[in-house]
Coordinates of C-alpha atoms and ligand atoms in Angstrom, one line a residue:
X107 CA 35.5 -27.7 -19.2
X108 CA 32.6 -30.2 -20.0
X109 CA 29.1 -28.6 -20.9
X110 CA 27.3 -28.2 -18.2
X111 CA 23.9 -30.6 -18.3
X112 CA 20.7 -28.2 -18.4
X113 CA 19.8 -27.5 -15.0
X114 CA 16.1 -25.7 -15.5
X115 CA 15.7 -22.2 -14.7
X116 CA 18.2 -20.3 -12.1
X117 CA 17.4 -18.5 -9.0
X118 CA 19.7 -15.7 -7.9
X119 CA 19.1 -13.2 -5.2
X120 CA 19.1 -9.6 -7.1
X121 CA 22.3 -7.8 -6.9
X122 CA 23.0 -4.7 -8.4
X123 CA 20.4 -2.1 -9.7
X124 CA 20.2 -3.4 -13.2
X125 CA 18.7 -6.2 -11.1
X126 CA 16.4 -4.0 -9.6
X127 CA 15.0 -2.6 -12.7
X128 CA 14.8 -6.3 -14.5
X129 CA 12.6 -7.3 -11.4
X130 CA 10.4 -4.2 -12.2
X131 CA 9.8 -5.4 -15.5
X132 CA 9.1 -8.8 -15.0
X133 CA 6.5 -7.6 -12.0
X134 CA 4.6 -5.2 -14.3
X135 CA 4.4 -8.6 -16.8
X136 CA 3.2 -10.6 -14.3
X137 CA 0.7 -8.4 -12.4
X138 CA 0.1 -5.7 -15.0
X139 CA -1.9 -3.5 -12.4
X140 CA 0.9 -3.3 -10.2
X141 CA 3.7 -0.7 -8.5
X142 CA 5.8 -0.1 -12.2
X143 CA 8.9 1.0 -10.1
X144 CA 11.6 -1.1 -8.6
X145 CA 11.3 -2.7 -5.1
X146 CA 13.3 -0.9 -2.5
X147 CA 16.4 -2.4 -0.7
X148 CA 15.1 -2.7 3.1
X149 CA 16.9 -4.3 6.2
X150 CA 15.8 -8.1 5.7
X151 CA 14.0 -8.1 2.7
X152 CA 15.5 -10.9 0.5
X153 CA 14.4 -10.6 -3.3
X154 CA 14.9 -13.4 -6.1
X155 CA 15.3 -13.3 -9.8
X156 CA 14.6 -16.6 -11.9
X157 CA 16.3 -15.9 -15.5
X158 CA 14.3 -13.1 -17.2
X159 CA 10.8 -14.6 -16.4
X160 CA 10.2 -14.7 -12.2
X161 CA 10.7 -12.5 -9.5
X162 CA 10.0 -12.8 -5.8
X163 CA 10.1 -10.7 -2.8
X164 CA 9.7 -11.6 1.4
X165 CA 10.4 -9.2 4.1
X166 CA 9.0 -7.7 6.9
X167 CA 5.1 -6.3 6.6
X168 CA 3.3 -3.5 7.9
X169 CA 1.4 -6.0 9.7
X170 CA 3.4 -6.4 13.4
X171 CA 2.8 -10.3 12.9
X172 CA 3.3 -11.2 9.2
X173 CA 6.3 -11.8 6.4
X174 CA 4.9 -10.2 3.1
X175 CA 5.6 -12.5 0.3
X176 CA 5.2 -12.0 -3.6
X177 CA 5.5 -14.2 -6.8
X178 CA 5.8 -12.9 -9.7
X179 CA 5.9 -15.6 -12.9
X180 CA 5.4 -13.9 -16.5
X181 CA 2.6 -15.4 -18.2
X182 CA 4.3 -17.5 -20.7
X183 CA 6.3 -19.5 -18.4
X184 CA 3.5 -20.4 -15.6
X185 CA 2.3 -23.7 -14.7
X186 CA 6.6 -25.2 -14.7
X187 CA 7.4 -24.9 -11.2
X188 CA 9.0 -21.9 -10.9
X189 CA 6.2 -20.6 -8.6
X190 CA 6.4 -23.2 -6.4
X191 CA 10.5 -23.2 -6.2
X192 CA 10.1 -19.6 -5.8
X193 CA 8.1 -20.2 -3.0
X194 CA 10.3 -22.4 -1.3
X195 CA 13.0 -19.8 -1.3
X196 CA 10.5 -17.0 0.5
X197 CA 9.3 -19.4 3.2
X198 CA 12.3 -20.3 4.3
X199 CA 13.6 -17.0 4.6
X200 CA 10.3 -16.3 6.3
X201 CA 11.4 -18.7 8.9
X202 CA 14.4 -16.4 9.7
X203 CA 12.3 -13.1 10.4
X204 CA 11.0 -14.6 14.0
X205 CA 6.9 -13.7 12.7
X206 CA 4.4 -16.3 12.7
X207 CA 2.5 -15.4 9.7
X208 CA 2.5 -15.2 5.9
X209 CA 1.3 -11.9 4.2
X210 CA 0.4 -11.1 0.7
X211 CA -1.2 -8.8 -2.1
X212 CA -3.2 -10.5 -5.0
X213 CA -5.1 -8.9 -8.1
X214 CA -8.2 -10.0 -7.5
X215 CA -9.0 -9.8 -11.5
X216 CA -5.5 -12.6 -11.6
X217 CA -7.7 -16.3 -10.8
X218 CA -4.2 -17.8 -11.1
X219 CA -2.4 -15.6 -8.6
X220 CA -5.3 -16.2 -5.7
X221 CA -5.8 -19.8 -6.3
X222 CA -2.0 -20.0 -6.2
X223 CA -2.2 -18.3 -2.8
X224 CA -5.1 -19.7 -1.8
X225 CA -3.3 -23.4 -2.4
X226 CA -0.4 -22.5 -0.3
X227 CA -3.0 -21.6 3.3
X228 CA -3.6 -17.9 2.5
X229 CA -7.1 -17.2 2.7
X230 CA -8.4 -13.5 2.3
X231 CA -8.7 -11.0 5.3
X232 CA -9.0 -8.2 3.6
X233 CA -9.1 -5.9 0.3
X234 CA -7.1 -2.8 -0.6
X235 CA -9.1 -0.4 -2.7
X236 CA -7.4 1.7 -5.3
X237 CA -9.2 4.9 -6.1
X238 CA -8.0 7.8 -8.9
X239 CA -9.0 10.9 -9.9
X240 CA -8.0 13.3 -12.8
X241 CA -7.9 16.9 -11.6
X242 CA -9.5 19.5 -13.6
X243 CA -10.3 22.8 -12.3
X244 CA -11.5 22.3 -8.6
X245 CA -12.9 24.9 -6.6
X246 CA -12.3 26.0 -3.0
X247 CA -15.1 24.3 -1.0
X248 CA -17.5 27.0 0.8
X249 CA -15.7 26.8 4.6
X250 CA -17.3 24.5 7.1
X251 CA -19.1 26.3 10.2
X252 CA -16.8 26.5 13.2
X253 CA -14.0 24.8 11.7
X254 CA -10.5 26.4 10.8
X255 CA -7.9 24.8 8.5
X256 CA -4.4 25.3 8.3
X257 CA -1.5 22.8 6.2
X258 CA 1.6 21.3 7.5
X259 CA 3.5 23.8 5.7
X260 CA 2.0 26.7 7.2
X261 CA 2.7 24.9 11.0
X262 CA 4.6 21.5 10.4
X263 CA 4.9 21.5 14.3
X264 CA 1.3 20.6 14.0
X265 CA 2.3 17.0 12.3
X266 CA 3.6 15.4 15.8
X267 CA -0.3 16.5 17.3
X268 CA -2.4 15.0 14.9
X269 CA -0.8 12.2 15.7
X270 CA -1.4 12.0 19.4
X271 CA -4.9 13.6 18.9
X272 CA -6.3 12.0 16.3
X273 CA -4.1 10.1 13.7
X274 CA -3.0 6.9 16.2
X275 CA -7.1 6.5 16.6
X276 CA -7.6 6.6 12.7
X277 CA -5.1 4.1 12.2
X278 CA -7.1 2.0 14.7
X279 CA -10.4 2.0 13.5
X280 CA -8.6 1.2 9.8
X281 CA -10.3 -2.4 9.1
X282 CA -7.2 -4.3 8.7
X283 CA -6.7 -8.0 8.8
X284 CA -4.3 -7.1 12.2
X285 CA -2.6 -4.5 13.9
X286 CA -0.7 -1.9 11.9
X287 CA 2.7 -1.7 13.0
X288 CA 2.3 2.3 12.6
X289 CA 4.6 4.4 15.0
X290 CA 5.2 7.6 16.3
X291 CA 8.4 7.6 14.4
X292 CA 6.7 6.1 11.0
X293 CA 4.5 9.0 11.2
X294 CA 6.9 11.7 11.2
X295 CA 8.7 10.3 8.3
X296 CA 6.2 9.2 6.0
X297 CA 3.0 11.6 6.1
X298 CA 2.5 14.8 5.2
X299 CA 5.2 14.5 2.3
X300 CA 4.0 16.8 0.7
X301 CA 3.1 19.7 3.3
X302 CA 1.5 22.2 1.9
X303 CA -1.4 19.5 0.2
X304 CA -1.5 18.1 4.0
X305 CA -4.7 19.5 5.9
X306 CA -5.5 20.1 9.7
X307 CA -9.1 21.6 11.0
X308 CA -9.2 22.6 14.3
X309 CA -12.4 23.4 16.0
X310 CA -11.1 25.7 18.8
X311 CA -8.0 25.0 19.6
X312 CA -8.6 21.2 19.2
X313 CA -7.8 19.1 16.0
X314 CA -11.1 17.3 14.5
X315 CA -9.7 16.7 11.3
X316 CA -6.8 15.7 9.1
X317 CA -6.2 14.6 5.6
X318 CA -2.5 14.3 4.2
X319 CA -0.4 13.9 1.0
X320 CA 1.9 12.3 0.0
X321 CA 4.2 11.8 -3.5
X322 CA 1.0 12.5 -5.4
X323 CA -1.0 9.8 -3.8
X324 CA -3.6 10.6 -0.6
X325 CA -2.0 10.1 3.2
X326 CA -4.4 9.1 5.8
X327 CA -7.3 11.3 6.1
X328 CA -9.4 11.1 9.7
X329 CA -11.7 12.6 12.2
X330 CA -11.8 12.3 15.8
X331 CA -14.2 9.8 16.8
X332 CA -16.7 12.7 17.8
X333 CA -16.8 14.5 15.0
X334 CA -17.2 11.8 12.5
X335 CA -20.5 12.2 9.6
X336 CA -20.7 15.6 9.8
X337 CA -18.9 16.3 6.3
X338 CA -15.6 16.8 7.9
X339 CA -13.5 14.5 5.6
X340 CA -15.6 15.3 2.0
X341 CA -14.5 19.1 3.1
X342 CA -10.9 17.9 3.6
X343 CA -10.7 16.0 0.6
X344 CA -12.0 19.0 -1.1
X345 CA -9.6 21.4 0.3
X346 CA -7.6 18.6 -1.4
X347 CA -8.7 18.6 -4.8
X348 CA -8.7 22.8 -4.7
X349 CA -4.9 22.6 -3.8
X350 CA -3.6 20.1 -6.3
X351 CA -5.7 21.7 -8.9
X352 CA -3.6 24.9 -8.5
X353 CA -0.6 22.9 -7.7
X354 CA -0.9 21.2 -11.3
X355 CA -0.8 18.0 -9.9
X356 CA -2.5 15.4 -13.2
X357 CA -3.6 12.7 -10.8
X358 CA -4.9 11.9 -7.2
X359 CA -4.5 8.2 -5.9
X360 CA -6.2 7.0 -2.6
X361 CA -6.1 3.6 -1.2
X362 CA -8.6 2.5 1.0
X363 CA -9.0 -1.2 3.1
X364 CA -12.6 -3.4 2.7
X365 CA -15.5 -2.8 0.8
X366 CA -17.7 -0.9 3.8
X367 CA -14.8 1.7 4.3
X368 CA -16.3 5.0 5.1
X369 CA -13.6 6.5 3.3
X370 CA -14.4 4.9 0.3
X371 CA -18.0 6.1 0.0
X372 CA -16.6 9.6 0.4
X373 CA -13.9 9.1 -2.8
X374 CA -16.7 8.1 -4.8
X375 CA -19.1 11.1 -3.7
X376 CA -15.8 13.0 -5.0
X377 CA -15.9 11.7 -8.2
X378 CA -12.8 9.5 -7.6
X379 CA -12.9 5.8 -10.1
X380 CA -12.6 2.9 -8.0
X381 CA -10.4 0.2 -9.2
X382 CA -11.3 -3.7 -8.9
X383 CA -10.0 -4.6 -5.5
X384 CA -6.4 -6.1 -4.5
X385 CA -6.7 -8.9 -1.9
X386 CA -4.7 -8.7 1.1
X387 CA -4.3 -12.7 1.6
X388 CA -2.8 -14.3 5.4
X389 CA -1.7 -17.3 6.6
X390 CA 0.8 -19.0 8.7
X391 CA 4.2 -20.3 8.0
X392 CA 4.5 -24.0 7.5
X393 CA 6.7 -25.0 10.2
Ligands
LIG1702 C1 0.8 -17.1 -9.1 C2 2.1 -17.3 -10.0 C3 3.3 -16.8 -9.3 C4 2.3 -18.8 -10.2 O1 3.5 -19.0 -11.0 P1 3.8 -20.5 -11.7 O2 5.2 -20.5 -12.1 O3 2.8 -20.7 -12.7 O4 3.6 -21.4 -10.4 P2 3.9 -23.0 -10.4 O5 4.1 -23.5 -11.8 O6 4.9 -23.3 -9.4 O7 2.5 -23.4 -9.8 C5 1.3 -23.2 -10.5 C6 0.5 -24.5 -10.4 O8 1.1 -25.3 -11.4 C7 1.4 -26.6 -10.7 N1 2.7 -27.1 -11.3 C8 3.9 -27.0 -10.7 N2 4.8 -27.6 -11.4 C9 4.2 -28.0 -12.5 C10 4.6 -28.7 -13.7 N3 5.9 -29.0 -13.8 N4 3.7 -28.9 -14.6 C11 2.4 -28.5 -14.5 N5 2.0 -27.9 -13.4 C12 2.8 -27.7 -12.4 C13 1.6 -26.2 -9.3 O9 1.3 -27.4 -8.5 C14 0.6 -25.1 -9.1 O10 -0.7 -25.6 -8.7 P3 -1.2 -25.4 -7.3 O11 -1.4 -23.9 -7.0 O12 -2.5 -26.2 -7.2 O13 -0.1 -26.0 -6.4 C15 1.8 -16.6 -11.4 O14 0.6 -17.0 -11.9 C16 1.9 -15.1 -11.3 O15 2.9 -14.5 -11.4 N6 0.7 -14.4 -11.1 C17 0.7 -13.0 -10.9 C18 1.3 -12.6 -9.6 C19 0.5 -13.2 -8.4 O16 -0.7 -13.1 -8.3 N7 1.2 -13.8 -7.5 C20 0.6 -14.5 -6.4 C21 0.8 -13.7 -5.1 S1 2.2 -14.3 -4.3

């Protein structure tokens, strides 16, 4: 068979797990802050592999109205076009997924990655804070007046009435560039992971508070619209702190939205570092 002529740099949807792992690795090269682990196989999520140097994900977002798409170019092959072909690939199969808009997460410490974003009609709606703290010996907060804690472990029934009493208001009055796409259903499979770090305080018999856990990372924490600035969340991140303390848990991660988010004013009263932000970027699908 003749030689082939050279035909530039190959794009292949990833197949097997090996796949997975390279696309891992080329990620953490290109975008050295973020997720190490390998992207998850979900219903319509098409991801791309270019050789060993580029990697590229769309599928469905959070966001009800938006395709997330992400680039990933290692730095020593940048500025050849692989971007752009990359791209290509993600906004057509943005087309197929029936939203009307573009979605995705830049380092804002990358220049290239937001102007490449920015030059494509993203524009910035909003900023995901990352927040960490090393646990050390934490002590059991002094309890709050009138309020009563229990965890999901000691009444996981409790998990389906946070939601409906407080936690579908908390993810409301999240500032987020549009509507979470945050169900019933969600809620019962993702928070409270980890149970017996997941708090609820009741004042009476009616929930005021909650602040869940997750895979060694925070859940959402919220207070009922009434009961908000009175120390409620500090005490339940505390109650926090106290468990994974005797839980030997290293590290705490929280992520927080904007740069006026309540919630991040209380993580740095706690003590928790605050990372330099990651920019949620939107924008609508050329047609
Ligand atoms: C952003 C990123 C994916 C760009 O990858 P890349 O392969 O350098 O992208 P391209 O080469 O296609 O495009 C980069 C620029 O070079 C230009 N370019 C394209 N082909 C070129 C060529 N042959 N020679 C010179 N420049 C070229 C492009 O026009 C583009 O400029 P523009 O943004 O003004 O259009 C890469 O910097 C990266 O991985 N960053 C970290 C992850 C990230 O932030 N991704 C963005 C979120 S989706």
């Amino acid at each position: 068979m003749p030689a082939q002529p050279d035909q530039g740099p190959v794009i292949r949807e990833a197949g097997p797990d090996e796949d997975l792992e390279l696309f891992a690795a080329i990620r953490l090269a290109a975008s050295p802050r973020d997720w190490p682990g390998p992207p998850r196989r979900e219903p319509g999520r098409l991801m791309l592999l270019c050789d060993d140097v580029a990697c590229a994900l769309a599928g469905r977002s959070g966001l009800a109205d938006s395709v997330t798409v992400q680039v990933y170019v290692e730095p020593a092959s940048r500025g050849a076009g692989i971007g752009q072909a990359l791209w290509e690939r993600l906004v057509d199969h943005a087309r197929t997924l029936g939203r009307p808009s573009l979605f995705s997460t830049v380092d804002a410490e990358s220049p290239e990655g937001v102007a490449f974003a920015q030059h494509r009609g993203l524009v910035e709606v909003g900023r995901e804070v990352e927040a960490r703290r090393r646990i050390g010996d934490e002590p059991m907060p002094a309890p709050l007046p009138g309020i009563d804690v229990v965890t999901i472990a000691e009444r996981p029934d409790l998990l389906e009435a946070v939601w409906l009493a407080i936690g579908a208001d908390g993810y409301a009055d999240i500032p987020s560039p549009s509507e979470l796409a945050m169900t019933l259903q969600d809620w019962l499979d993702e928070e409270a992971a980890v149970p017996e770090g997941s708090f609820v305080a009741f004042e009476g018999d009616r929930i005021v508070g909650y602040a869940g856990m997750l895979e060694d990372e925070h859940g959402l924490t919220t207070v009922a619209r009434s009961h908000r600035g009175r120390g409620l969340a500090t005490y339940l991140k505390r109650r926090q702190l106290a468990w994974a303390s005797s839980a030997g848990v290293a590290e705490l991660v929280s992520y927080t939205q904007g740069i006026n988010d309540p919630m991040q004013r209380v993580n740095e009263k706690l003590g928790y570092e605050i990372a330099p932000p990651w920019l949620k970027m939107k924008g609508p699908i050329p047609r």
